Coordinates of C-alpha atoms in Angstrom, one line a residue:
Chain A
M25 CA -0.3 -17.4 -18.5
T26 CA -2.3 -20.5 -17.4
D27 CA 0.1 -23.0 -18.9
V28 CA 2.8 -22.3 -16.3
D29 CA 2.9 -24.0 -13.0
I30 CA 4.8 -22.6 -10.0
R31 CA 5.9 -25.4 -7.6
P32 CA 8.7 -26.2 -5.1
A33 CA 12.0 -27.0 -6.7
T34 CA 13.4 -30.5 -6.5
A35 CA 17.0 -31.7 -6.9
A36 CA 16.2 -32.7 -10.5
D37 CA 15.5 -29.0 -11.3
L38 CA 19.0 -27.9 -10.2
P39 CA 20.8 -27.9 -13.6
A40 CA 18.0 -25.8 -15.0
I41 CA 18.0 -23.4 -12.1
V42 CA 21.8 -23.0 -12.1
A43 CA 21.8 -22.4 -15.8
M44 CA 19.3 -19.6 -15.3
L45 CA 21.4 -18.1 -12.4
A46 CA 24.4 -18.1 -14.7
D47 CA 22.7 -16.7 -17.8
D48 CA 22.7 -13.2 -16.5
P49 CA 25.1 -10.3 -16.8
L50 CA 26.0 -10.5 -13.1
G51 CA 25.5 -14.2 -12.6
A52 CA 27.8 -15.1 -15.5
R53 CA 30.7 -14.0 -13.3
R54 CA 29.5 -15.5 -10.1
E55 CA 28.3 -19.0 -10.9
S56 CA 30.0 -22.3 -11.8
P57 CA 27.4 -24.5 -13.6
D58 CA 30.1 -27.2 -14.2
E59 CA 30.3 -27.9 -10.4
P60 CA 26.9 -29.4 -9.7
E61 CA 28.0 -30.7 -6.3
V62 CA 28.4 -27.2 -5.0
Y63 CA 24.7 -26.4 -5.8
R64 CA 23.5 -29.8 -4.6
A65 CA 25.0 -29.2 -1.1
A66 CA 23.4 -25.7 -1.0
F67 CA 20.0 -27.2 -2.1
E68 CA 20.1 -29.8 0.6
R69 CA 20.7 -27.0 3.2
M70 CA 17.8 -25.0 1.9
A71 CA 15.5 -28.0 1.7
A72 CA 16.2 -28.7 5.4
D73 CA 15.1 -25.1 6.4
P74 CA 11.3 -24.7 6.6
N75 CA 11.7 -20.9 6.1
Q76 CA 13.3 -21.3 2.7
H77 CA 11.0 -21.7 -0.3
L78 CA 12.8 -22.3 -3.6
V79 CA 10.4 -22.5 -6.5
V80 CA 10.4 -23.0 -10.2
A81 CA 8.0 -21.9 -12.8
V82 CA 7.5 -24.8 -15.2
R83 CA 6.2 -24.8 -18.8
D84 CA 5.8 -28.1 -20.7
G85 CA 7.8 -29.8 -18.0
R86 CA 10.7 -27.5 -18.2
P87 CA 11.8 -25.0 -15.5
V88 CA 11.6 -21.5 -17.2
G89 CA 11.7 -19.3 -14.0
T90 CA 12.8 -19.4 -10.4
L91 CA 13.0 -17.5 -7.2
Q92 CA 13.8 -18.0 -3.5
L93 CA 11.4 -16.7 -0.9
S94 CA 12.8 -16.6 2.7
V95 CA 10.6 -16.0 5.8
I96 CA 12.2 -13.9 8.5
P97 CA 10.4 -13.6 11.9
G98 CA 11.4 -10.5 13.8
L99 CA 10.4 -8.1 16.7
S100 CA 10.2 -4.8 14.8
R101 CA 7.0 -3.4 13.3
R102 CA 5.1 -5.1 16.1
G103 CA 6.6 -8.5 15.7
A104 CA 6.1 -8.5 12.0
V105 CA 7.1 -11.4 9.8
R106 CA 8.8 -10.3 6.6
T107 CA 9.8 -12.2 3.5
I108 CA 12.8 -11.6 1.3
V109 CA 12.8 -12.4 -2.4
E110 CA 16.2 -13.5 -3.9
A111 CA 17.6 -15.0 -7.0
V112 CA 14.7 -14.2 -9.4
R113 CA 15.5 -15.5 -12.9
V114 CA 13.4 -15.9 -16.0
D115 CA 14.7 -18.1 -18.9
A116 CA 15.9 -16.1 -21.9
T117 CA 13.2 -17.6 -24.0
E118 CA 10.5 -16.3 -21.8
R119 CA 11.6 -12.7 -21.1
G120 CA 9.1 -10.0 -21.7
G121 CA 6.2 -12.4 -21.6
G122 CA 4.9 -11.8 -18.2
L123 CA 6.6 -14.7 -16.4
G124 CA 8.5 -12.4 -14.0
T125 CA 5.3 -10.7 -13.0
L126 CA 3.7 -14.1 -12.4
L127 CA 6.6 -15.1 -10.2
I128 CA 6.6 -11.9 -8.1
E129 CA 2.8 -12.0 -7.7
W130 CA 3.2 -15.6 -6.6
A131 CA 5.8 -14.5 -4.0
V132 CA 3.5 -11.7 -2.7
A133 CA 0.6 -14.0 -2.4
E134 CA 2.6 -16.7 -0.8
S135 CA 4.1 -14.2 1.7
A136 CA 0.6 -13.1 2.7
R137 CA -0.4 -16.7 3.1
L138 CA 2.6 -17.3 5.3
G139 CA 1.5 -14.4 7.6
A140 CA 4.1 -11.8 6.4
S141 CA 3.2 -8.2 6.5
L142 CA 6.2 -7.0 4.4
V143 CA 7.9 -8.4 1.3
Q144 CA 11.3 -7.0 0.5
L145 CA 14.2 -7.5 -2.0
T146 CA 17.2 -5.7 -3.2
S147 CA 18.1 -5.1 -6.8
D148 CA 21.6 -4.3 -8.1
A149 CA 21.8 -0.6 -9.0
S150 CA 22.7 -1.5 -12.6
R151 CA 19.4 -3.4 -13.2
T152 CA 17.3 -0.4 -14.2
D153 CA 14.8 -2.5 -16.1
A154 CA 14.2 -4.5 -12.9
H155 CA 13.6 -1.4 -10.9
R156 CA 10.9 -0.3 -13.2
F157 CA 9.4 -3.8 -13.1
Y158 CA 9.3 -3.8 -9.3
R159 CA 7.8 -0.3 -9.0
R160 CA 5.1 -1.4 -11.4
L161 CA 4.3 -4.3 -9.1
G162 CA 3.8 -2.1 -6.1
F163 CA 7.2 -2.1 -4.6
T164 CA 8.8 1.1 -3.3
D165 CA 12.6 1.7 -3.4
S166 CA 12.6 3.4 0.0
H167 CA 15.9 1.9 1.1
L168 CA 19.5 1.6 0.1
G169 CA 20.8 -2.0 -0.1
F170 CA 24.3 -2.4 1.5
K171 CA 26.5 -5.4 1.0
R172 CA 29.8 -6.5 2.4
E173 CA 31.6 -9.5 1.0
L174 CA 33.4 -11.7 3.6
Chain B
M23 CA 34.7 -0.6 24.7
T24 CA 35.6 -3.7 26.7
D25 CA 32.9 -3.2 29.3
V26 CA 30.1 -4.1 26.9
D27 CA 29.1 -7.7 26.3
I28 CA 27.2 -8.9 23.2
R29 CA 25.1 -12.0 24.0
P30 CA 21.9 -13.7 22.8
A31 CA 18.7 -11.9 23.9
T32 CA 16.4 -13.5 26.4
A33 CA 12.7 -12.9 27.1
A34 CA 13.8 -10.7 30.0
D35 CA 15.5 -8.3 27.6
L36 CA 12.3 -7.8 25.6
P37 CA 11.1 -4.5 27.3
A38 CA 14.5 -2.9 26.8
I39 CA 14.7 -4.0 23.2
V40 CA 11.2 -2.8 22.3
A41 CA 11.9 0.5 24.0
M42 CA 15.0 0.9 21.7
L43 CA 13.0 -0.1 18.6
A44 CA 10.4 2.5 19.5
D45 CA 12.9 5.3 20.4
D46 CA 13.6 6.1 16.7
P47 CA 12.1 8.5 14.2
L48 CA 10.7 5.7 12.1
G49 CA 10.1 3.2 14.9
A50 CA 8.1 5.6 17.0
R51 CA 5.3 5.3 14.4
R52 CA 5.6 1.6 14.1
E53 CA 5.9 0.1 17.6
S54 CA 3.6 -0.5 20.5
P55 CA 5.7 -0.9 23.6
D56 CA 2.4 -1.1 25.7
E57 CA 1.6 -4.4 24.1
P58 CA 4.3 -6.7 25.3
E59 CA 2.4 -9.9 24.4
V60 CA 2.8 -9.0 20.7
Y61 CA 6.6 -9.0 21.1
R62 CA 6.7 -12.0 23.3
A63 CA 5.0 -14.1 20.6
A64 CA 7.4 -12.8 18.0
F65 CA 10.4 -13.5 20.3
E66 CA 9.2 -17.1 20.8
R67 CA 9.0 -17.6 17.0
M68 CA 12.5 -16.2 16.6
A69 CA 13.9 -18.3 19.4
A70 CA 12.5 -21.5 17.7
D71 CA 14.4 -20.7 14.5
P72 CA 18.1 -21.6 14.6
N73 CA 18.8 -19.2 11.8
Q74 CA 17.7 -16.2 13.7
H75 CA 20.2 -14.6 16.1
L76 CA 18.8 -11.7 18.2
V77 CA 21.4 -10.2 20.4
V78 CA 21.8 -7.4 23.0
A79 CA 24.9 -5.4 23.9
V80 CA 24.8 -5.1 27.7
R81 CA 26.6 -2.6 29.8
D82 CA 26.3 -2.9 33.6
G83 CA 23.6 -5.4 33.2
R84 CA 21.4 -3.2 31.0
P85 CA 20.7 -3.8 27.3
V86 CA 22.0 -0.7 25.5
G87 CA 22.1 -2.0 21.9
T88 CA 20.5 -4.7 19.8
L89 CA 20.4 -6.3 16.3
Q90 CA 19.0 -9.3 14.5
L91 CA 21.2 -11.4 12.3
S92 CA 19.4 -13.8 10.0
V93 CA 21.2 -16.6 8.1
I94 CA 19.9 -17.3 4.6
P95 CA 21.2 -20.3 2.7
G96 CA 20.8 -20.0 -1.1
L97 CA 21.9 -21.3 -4.5
S98 CA 23.3 -18.2 -6.1
R99 CA 26.9 -17.1 -5.9
R100 CA 28.0 -20.8 -5.9
G101 CA 25.6 -21.8 -3.1
A102 CA 26.6 -18.9 -0.9
V103 CA 25.2 -18.5 2.6
R104 CA 24.3 -14.8 3.3
T105 CA 23.4 -13.1 6.4
I106 CA 21.0 -10.2 6.8
V107 CA 21.2 -7.6 9.6
E108 CA 18.0 -6.0 10.7
A109 CA 16.6 -3.9 13.6
V110 CA 20.0 -2.3 14.6
R111 CA 19.4 0.0 17.6
V112 CA 21.6 1.8 20.1
D113 CA 20.3 3.3 23.3
A114 CA 20.1 7.1 23.1
T115 CA 22.6 7.3 26.0
E116 CA 25.2 5.4 24.0
R117 CA 24.9 7.1 20.6
G118 CA 28.1 8.4 19.1
G119 CA 30.3 6.3 21.4
G120 CA 31.2 3.4 19.1
L121 CA 28.6 0.9 20.2
G122 CA 27.0 0.7 16.7
T123 CA 30.4 -0.1 15.3
L124 CA 30.9 -2.8 17.9
L125 CA 27.5 -4.3 17.0
I126 CA 28.1 -4.3 13.3
E127 CA 31.6 -5.7 13.7
W128 CA 30.2 -8.4 15.9
A129 CA 27.6 -9.2 13.1
V130 CA 30.3 -9.4 10.4
A131 CA 32.5 -11.6 12.5
E132 CA 29.6 -13.9 13.5
S133 CA 28.5 -14.1 9.8
A134 CA 32.0 -15.4 8.9
R135 CA 31.9 -17.8 11.8
L136 CA 28.6 -19.2 10.6
G137 CA 30.0 -19.7 7.1
A138 CA 28.4 -16.8 5.3
S139 CA 30.3 -15.1 2.4
L140 CA 28.1 -12.0 2.2
V141 CA 26.5 -9.7 4.9
Q142 CA 23.7 -7.5 3.7
L143 CA 21.2 -5.0 5.1
T144 CA 18.9 -2.2 3.9
S145 CA 18.8 1.2 5.4
D146 CA 15.9 3.7 5.0
A147 CA 16.9 6.3 2.4
S148 CA 16.2 9.0 5.1
R149 CA 18.9 7.7 7.4
T150 CA 21.8 9.5 5.8
D151 CA 24.0 9.2 9.0
A152 CA 23.5 5.5 8.9
H153 CA 24.6 5.3 5.3
R154 CA 27.9 7.0 6.1
F155 CA 28.3 4.7 9.1
Y156 CA 27.9 1.5 7.0
R157 CA 30.2 2.8 4.2
R158 CA 32.8 3.4 6.8
L159 CA 32.4 -0.2 8.0
G160 CA 33.2 -1.6 4.5
F161 CA 29.6 -1.9 3.2
T162 CA 28.8 -0.8 -0.4
D163 CA 25.4 0.5 -1.3
S164 CA 25.3 -1.3 -4.6
H165 CA 21.6 -2.1 -4.5
L166 CA 18.2 -0.5 -4.2
G167 CA 16.1 -1.9 -1.4
F168 CA 12.5 -2.4 -2.4
K169 CA 9.6 -3.1 0.0
R170 CA 5.9 -3.8 -0.4
E171 CA 3.6 -3.8 2.6
L172 CA 0.9 -6.5 2.6

């Protein structure tokens, strides 16, 4: 998949990213693509934080995939830095073609480059295809992921 | 539990925090309390990041609990800010006395104060007591937590 480029997202990519976030069984209920100002404000906050890496995978100039990589310094595991992968999406036209693998492998390589010794993510219990995908990429589902909405 | 104060950790608290991280079935294999310089470097990195909140619960001047709260801005869920709780530990002398509840309730309240709409954490599948504890505190284990070591 040499014709896809993974690069930092810009504000111009936001409509495409939000469309991908919304085009998803869970995201459809959670997102509001008709309120771009909400996402623009969030993007500015992410862009101001050097530990947030929002990227897009681009083919022929069009964003067709995205993820967010967050860098978390910490004390545990001998002061290990860990990264967290969130909001992984692949455009419907690209699914099953290896783009998800490319994105996660990018996140793993970038995490190592940033000095992390652990990459982690949570995946909704209903996303069984995603679970197989992450196991195949060397991830172990050793943990339960707990959430509480505020 | 009005005689316990939760406050930001300082470098002087590091030996007590590291001792708590190591006094744990999983932590015992992962930590090196005899190498304080490792933890001091990690502490400096955390202290320089305004999105990392390392706290201690203090009784009679002594740290008896700790956790790390990380703030993660993001695009998904309408630009929601989420927080992540890591490295929750309660001193062996305090276990079963409600200090864990106090720490997690502090993390939830602080997350709301910081503008987050979601608090999340992962708990090792072997920590079944912790799972009951988090469910009782209003957390839902809706996700699988995947990790990959680098």
